[in-house]
Coordinates of C-alpha atoms in Angstrom, one line a residue:
X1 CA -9.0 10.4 28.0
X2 CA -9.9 11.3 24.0
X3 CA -12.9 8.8 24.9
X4 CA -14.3 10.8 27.7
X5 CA -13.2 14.5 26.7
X6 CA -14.2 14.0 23.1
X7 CA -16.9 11.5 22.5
X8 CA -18.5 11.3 25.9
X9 CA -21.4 9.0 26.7
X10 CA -24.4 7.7 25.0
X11 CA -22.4 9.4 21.2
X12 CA -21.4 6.8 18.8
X13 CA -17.7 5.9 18.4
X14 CA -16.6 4.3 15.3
X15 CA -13.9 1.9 14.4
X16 CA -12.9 -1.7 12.3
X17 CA -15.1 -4.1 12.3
X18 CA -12.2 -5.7 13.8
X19 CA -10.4 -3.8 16.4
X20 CA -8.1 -3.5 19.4
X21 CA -9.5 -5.9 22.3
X22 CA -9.4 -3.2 25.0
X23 CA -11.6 -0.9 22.7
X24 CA -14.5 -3.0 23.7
X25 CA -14.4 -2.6 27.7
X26 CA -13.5 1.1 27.2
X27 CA -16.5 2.1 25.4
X28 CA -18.6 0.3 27.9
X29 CA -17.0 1.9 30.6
X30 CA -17.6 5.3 29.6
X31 CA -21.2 4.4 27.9
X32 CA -20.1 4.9 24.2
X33 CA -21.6 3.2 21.2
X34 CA -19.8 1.6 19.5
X35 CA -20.1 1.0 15.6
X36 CA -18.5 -1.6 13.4
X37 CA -17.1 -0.4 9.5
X38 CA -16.2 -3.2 6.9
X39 CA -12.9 -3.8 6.3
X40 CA -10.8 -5.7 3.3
X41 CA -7.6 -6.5 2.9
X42 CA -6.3 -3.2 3.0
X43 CA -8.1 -2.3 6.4
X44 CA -11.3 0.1 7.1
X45 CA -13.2 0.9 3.8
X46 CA -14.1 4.8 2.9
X47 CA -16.8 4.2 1.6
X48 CA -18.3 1.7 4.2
X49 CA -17.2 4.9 6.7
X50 CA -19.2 7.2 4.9
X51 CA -22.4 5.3 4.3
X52 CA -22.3 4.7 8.5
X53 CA -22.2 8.5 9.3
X54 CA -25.1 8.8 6.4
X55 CA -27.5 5.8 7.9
X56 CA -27.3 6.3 11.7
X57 CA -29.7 9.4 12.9
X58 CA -27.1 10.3 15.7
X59 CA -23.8 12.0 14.4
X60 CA -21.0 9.4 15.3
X61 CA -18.1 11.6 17.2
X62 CA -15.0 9.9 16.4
X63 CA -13.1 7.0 14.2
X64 CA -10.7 5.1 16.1
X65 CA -8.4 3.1 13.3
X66 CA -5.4 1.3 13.4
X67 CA -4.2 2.4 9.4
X68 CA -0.6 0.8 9.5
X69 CA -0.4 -3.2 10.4
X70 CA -3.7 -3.3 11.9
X71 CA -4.5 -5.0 14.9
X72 CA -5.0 -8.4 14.4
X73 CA -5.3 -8.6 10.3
X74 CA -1.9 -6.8 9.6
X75 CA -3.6 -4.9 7.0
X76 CA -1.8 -1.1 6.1
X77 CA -3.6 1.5 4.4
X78 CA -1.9 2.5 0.8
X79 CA -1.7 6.3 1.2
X80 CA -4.8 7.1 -1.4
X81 CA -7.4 5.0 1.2
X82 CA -5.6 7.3 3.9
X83 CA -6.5 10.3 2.0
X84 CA -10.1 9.0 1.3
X85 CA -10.6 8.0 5.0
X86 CA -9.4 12.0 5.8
X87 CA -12.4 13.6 3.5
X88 CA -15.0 11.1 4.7
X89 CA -13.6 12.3 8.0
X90 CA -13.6 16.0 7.5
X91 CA -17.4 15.8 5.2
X92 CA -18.9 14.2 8.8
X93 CA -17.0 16.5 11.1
X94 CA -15.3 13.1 12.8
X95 CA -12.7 13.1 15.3
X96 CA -9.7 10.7 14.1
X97 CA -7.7 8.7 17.1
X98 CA -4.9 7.2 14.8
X99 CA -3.3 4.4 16.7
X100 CA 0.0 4.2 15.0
X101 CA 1.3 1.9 17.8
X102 CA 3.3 -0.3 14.9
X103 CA 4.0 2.2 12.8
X104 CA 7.5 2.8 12.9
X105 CA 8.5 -1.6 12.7
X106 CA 7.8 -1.1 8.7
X107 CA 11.2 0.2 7.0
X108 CA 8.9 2.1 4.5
X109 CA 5.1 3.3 5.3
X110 CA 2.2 5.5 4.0
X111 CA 2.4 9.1 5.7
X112 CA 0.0 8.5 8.8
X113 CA -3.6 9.6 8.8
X114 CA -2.6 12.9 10.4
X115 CA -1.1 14.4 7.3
X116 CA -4.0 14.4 5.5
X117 CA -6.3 16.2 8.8
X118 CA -4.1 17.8 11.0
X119 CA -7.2 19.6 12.8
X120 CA -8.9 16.8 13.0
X121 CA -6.7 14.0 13.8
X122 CA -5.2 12.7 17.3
X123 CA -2.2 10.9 16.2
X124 CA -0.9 8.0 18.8
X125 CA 2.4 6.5 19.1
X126 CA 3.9 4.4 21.7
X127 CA 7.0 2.2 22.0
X128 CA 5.8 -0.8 24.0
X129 CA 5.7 -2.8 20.3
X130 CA 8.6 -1.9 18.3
X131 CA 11.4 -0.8 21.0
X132 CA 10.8 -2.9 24.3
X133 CA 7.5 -3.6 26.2
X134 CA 8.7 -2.3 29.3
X135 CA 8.7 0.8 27.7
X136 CA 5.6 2.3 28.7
X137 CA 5.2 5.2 26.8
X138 CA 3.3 6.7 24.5
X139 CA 3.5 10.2 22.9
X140 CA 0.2 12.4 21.4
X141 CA -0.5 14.6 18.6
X142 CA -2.9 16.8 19.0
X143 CA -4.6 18.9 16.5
X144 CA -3.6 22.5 18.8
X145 CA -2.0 23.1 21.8
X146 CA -4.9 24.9 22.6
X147 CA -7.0 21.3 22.0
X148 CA -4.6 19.3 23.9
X149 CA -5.1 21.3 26.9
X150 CA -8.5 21.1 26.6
X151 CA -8.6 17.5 26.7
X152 CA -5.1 16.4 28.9
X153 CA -4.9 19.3 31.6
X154 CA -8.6 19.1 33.1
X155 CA -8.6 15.2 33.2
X156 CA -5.1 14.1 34.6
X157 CA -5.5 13.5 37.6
X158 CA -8.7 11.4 37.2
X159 CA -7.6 9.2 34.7
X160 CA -3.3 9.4 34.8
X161 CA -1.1 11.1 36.9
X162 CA 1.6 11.5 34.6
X163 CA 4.2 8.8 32.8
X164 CA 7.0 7.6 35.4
X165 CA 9.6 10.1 34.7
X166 CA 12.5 6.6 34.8
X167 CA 10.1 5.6 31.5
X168 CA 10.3 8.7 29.8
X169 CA 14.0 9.5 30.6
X170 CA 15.0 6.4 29.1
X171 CA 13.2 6.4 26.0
X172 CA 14.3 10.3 25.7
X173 CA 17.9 9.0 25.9
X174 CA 17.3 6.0 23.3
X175 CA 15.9 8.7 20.9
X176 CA 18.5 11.1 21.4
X177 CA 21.8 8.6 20.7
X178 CA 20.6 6.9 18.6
X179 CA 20.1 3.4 20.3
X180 CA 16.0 3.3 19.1
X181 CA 17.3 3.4 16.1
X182 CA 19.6 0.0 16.4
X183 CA 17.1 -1.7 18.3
X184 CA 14.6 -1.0 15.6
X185 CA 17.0 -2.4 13.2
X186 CA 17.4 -6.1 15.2
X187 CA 13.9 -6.1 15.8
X188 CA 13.2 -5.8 12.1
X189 CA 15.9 -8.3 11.5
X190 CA 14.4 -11.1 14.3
X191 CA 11.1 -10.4 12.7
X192 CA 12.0 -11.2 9.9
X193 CA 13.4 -14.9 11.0
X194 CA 10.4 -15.5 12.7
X195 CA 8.1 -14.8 9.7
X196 CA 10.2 -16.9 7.9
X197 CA 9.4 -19.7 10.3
X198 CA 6.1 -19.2 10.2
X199 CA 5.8 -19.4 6.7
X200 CA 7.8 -23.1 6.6
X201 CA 5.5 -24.2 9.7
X202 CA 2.1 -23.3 8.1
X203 CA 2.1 -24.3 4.7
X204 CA -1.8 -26.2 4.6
X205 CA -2.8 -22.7 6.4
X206 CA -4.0 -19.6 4.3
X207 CA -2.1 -16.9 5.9
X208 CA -1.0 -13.4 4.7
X209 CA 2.3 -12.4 6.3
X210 CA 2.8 -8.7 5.8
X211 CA 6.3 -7.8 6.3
X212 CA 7.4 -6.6 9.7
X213 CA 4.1 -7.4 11.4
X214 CA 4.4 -10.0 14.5
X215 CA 1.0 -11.3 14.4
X216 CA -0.8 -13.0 11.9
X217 CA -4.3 -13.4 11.6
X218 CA -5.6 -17.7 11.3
X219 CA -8.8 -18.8 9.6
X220 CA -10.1 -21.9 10.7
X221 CA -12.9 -24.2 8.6
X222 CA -16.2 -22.7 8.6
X223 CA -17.7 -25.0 11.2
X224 CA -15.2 -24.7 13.8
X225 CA -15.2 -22.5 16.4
X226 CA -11.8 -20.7 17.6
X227 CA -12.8 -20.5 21.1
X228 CA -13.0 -24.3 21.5
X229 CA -9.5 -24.3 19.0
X230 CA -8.2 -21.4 21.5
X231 CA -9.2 -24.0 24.7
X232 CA -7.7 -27.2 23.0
X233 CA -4.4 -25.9 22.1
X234 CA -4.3 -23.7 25.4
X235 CA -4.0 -27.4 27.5
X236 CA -1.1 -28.0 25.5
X237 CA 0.4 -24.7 26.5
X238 CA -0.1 -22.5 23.5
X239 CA -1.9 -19.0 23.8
X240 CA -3.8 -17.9 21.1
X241 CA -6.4 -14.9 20.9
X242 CA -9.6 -16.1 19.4
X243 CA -11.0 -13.7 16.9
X244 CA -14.6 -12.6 18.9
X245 CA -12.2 -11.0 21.3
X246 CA -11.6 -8.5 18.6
X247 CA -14.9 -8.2 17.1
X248 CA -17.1 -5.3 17.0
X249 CA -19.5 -7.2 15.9
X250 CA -20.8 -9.3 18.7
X251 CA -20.1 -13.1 17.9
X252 CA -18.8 -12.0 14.6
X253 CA -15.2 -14.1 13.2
X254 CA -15.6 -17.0 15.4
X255 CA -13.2 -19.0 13.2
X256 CA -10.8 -16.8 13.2
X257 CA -8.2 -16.0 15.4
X258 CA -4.6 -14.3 16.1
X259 CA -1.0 -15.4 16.7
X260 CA 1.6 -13.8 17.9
X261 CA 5.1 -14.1 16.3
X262 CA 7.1 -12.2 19.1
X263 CA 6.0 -13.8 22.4
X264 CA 7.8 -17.3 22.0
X265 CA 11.4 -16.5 23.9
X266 CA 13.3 -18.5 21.0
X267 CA 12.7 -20.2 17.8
X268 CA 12.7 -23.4 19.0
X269 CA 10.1 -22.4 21.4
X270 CA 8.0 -21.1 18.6
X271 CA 8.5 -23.9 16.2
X272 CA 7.1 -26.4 18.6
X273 CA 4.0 -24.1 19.8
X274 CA 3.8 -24.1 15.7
X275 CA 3.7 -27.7 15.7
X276 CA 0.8 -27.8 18.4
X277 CA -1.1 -25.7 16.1
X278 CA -0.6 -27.9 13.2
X279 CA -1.5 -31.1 15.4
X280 CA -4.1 -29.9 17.0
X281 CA -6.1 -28.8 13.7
X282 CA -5.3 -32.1 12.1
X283 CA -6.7 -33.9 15.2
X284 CA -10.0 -32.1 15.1
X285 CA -10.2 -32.8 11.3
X286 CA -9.9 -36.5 11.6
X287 CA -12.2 -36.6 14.7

């Protein structure tokens, strides 16, 4: 709905070089440009943002950025690129769609994009990765009231009817006594664990495991290609997302790609999908 009511075909949205998956079928759909920014280990770079809006002749309308545990790298913003992202932001007249979708799984994190450009930012939280992923829900900052109904009211029944009230009532009830709260805290805890096995499991891998993050970004050897990885460990029953899934850059990070930590039902399960990984890089490598 921010897509269509704010950016609007044929205008230029921008976002990570490496991004949420769906972005890329989203953009298409409502005939949207879309422009990749350099990243580093921190995520998008401010300076990469700026000279974008300077090079392209067409005003760009929005940045859509994943600032805390970024989608796939796990990279978080420290709180000064946050406020250098907000004045590039606010010098181009851009649009920010924070997706803060992990943001509350870290104990302790930067203040979100949003402080920095209230009237300018759409801040985006939902609940489907840190409480339950039946949980369905997702709540909106808006810059005004008076933007949100510009954008929500007109559009609603075209592109959602509304959340299912049984969603909404539950998560309303596990905010109000307190049970978020505890399920944050064991989620925290298993992640934890599970990083823990990961690191033990991996060790020949260079991987960066940022704490509380359930999926960690793989780099394969230059000449290897993470689709045909993603198709030889995928016959052995392992799932992995190869990394031009979530590439603005068309065939860009093709030895890369993205595990994740959570989906396993047990350790034992994830140990041995683990192992599969291990073997199946060590196979290719002797071949």
């Amino acid at each position: 709905m921010l897509l269509a009511s704010l950016v609007q075909p044929g205008n230029v949205l921008l976002t990570e070089e490496l991004t949420y998956a769906a972005i890329k079928p989203i953009v298409s759909l409502f005939g949207i440009k879309l422009l990749p920014i350099k990243m580093d280990d921190e995520g998008l770079i401010p300076d990469a943002l700026d000279s974008a809006c300077i090079k392209i002749g067409r005003a760009p309308r929005a940045l859509y950025c994943m600032p805390t545990l970024h989608n796939p790298t796990g990279a978080t913003m420290s709180i000064e690129r946050r406020a250098d992202v907000a004045e590039v932001a606010k010098r181009h007249n851009l649009w920010i769609f924070e997706d803060d979708i992990y943001g509350i799984l870290p104990e302790t994190a930067p203040l979100p994009l949003y402080t920095f450009a209230p009237e300018r930012t759409w801040y985006i939280l939902g609940l489907s990765k840190s409480l339950a992923a039946q949980l369905r829900v997702a709540y909106t900052v808006a810059p005004s009231e008076t933007m949100a109904r510009q954008v929500f009211w007109p559009g609603v029944k075209t592109t959602n009817w509304m959340v299912a009230p049984l969603i909404a009532e539950v998560a309303t009830r596990w905010v109000e006594q307190d049970a978020a709260n505890a399920i944050l805290r064991s989620v925290r805890t298993e992640t934890n664990v599970r990083q823990e096995i990961i690191r033990k499991s991996l060790p020949s891998w260079a991987i960066r495991v940022p704490p509380f993050c359930y999926h960690i970004w793989l780099e394969l050897p230059p000449a290897w290609s993470a689709a045909e990885f993603e198709q030889a460990v995928r016959r052995q029953g392992v799932v992995i997302a190869p990394g031009d899934s979530f590439s603005a850059i068309p065939g860009g990070f093709a030895a890369r790609f993205r595990i994740g930590i959570g989906v396993p039902s047990d350790h034992q399960t994830l140990r041995a999908g683990l192992d599969i990984l291990n073997n199946t890089r060590d196979q290719i490598a002797s071949s």
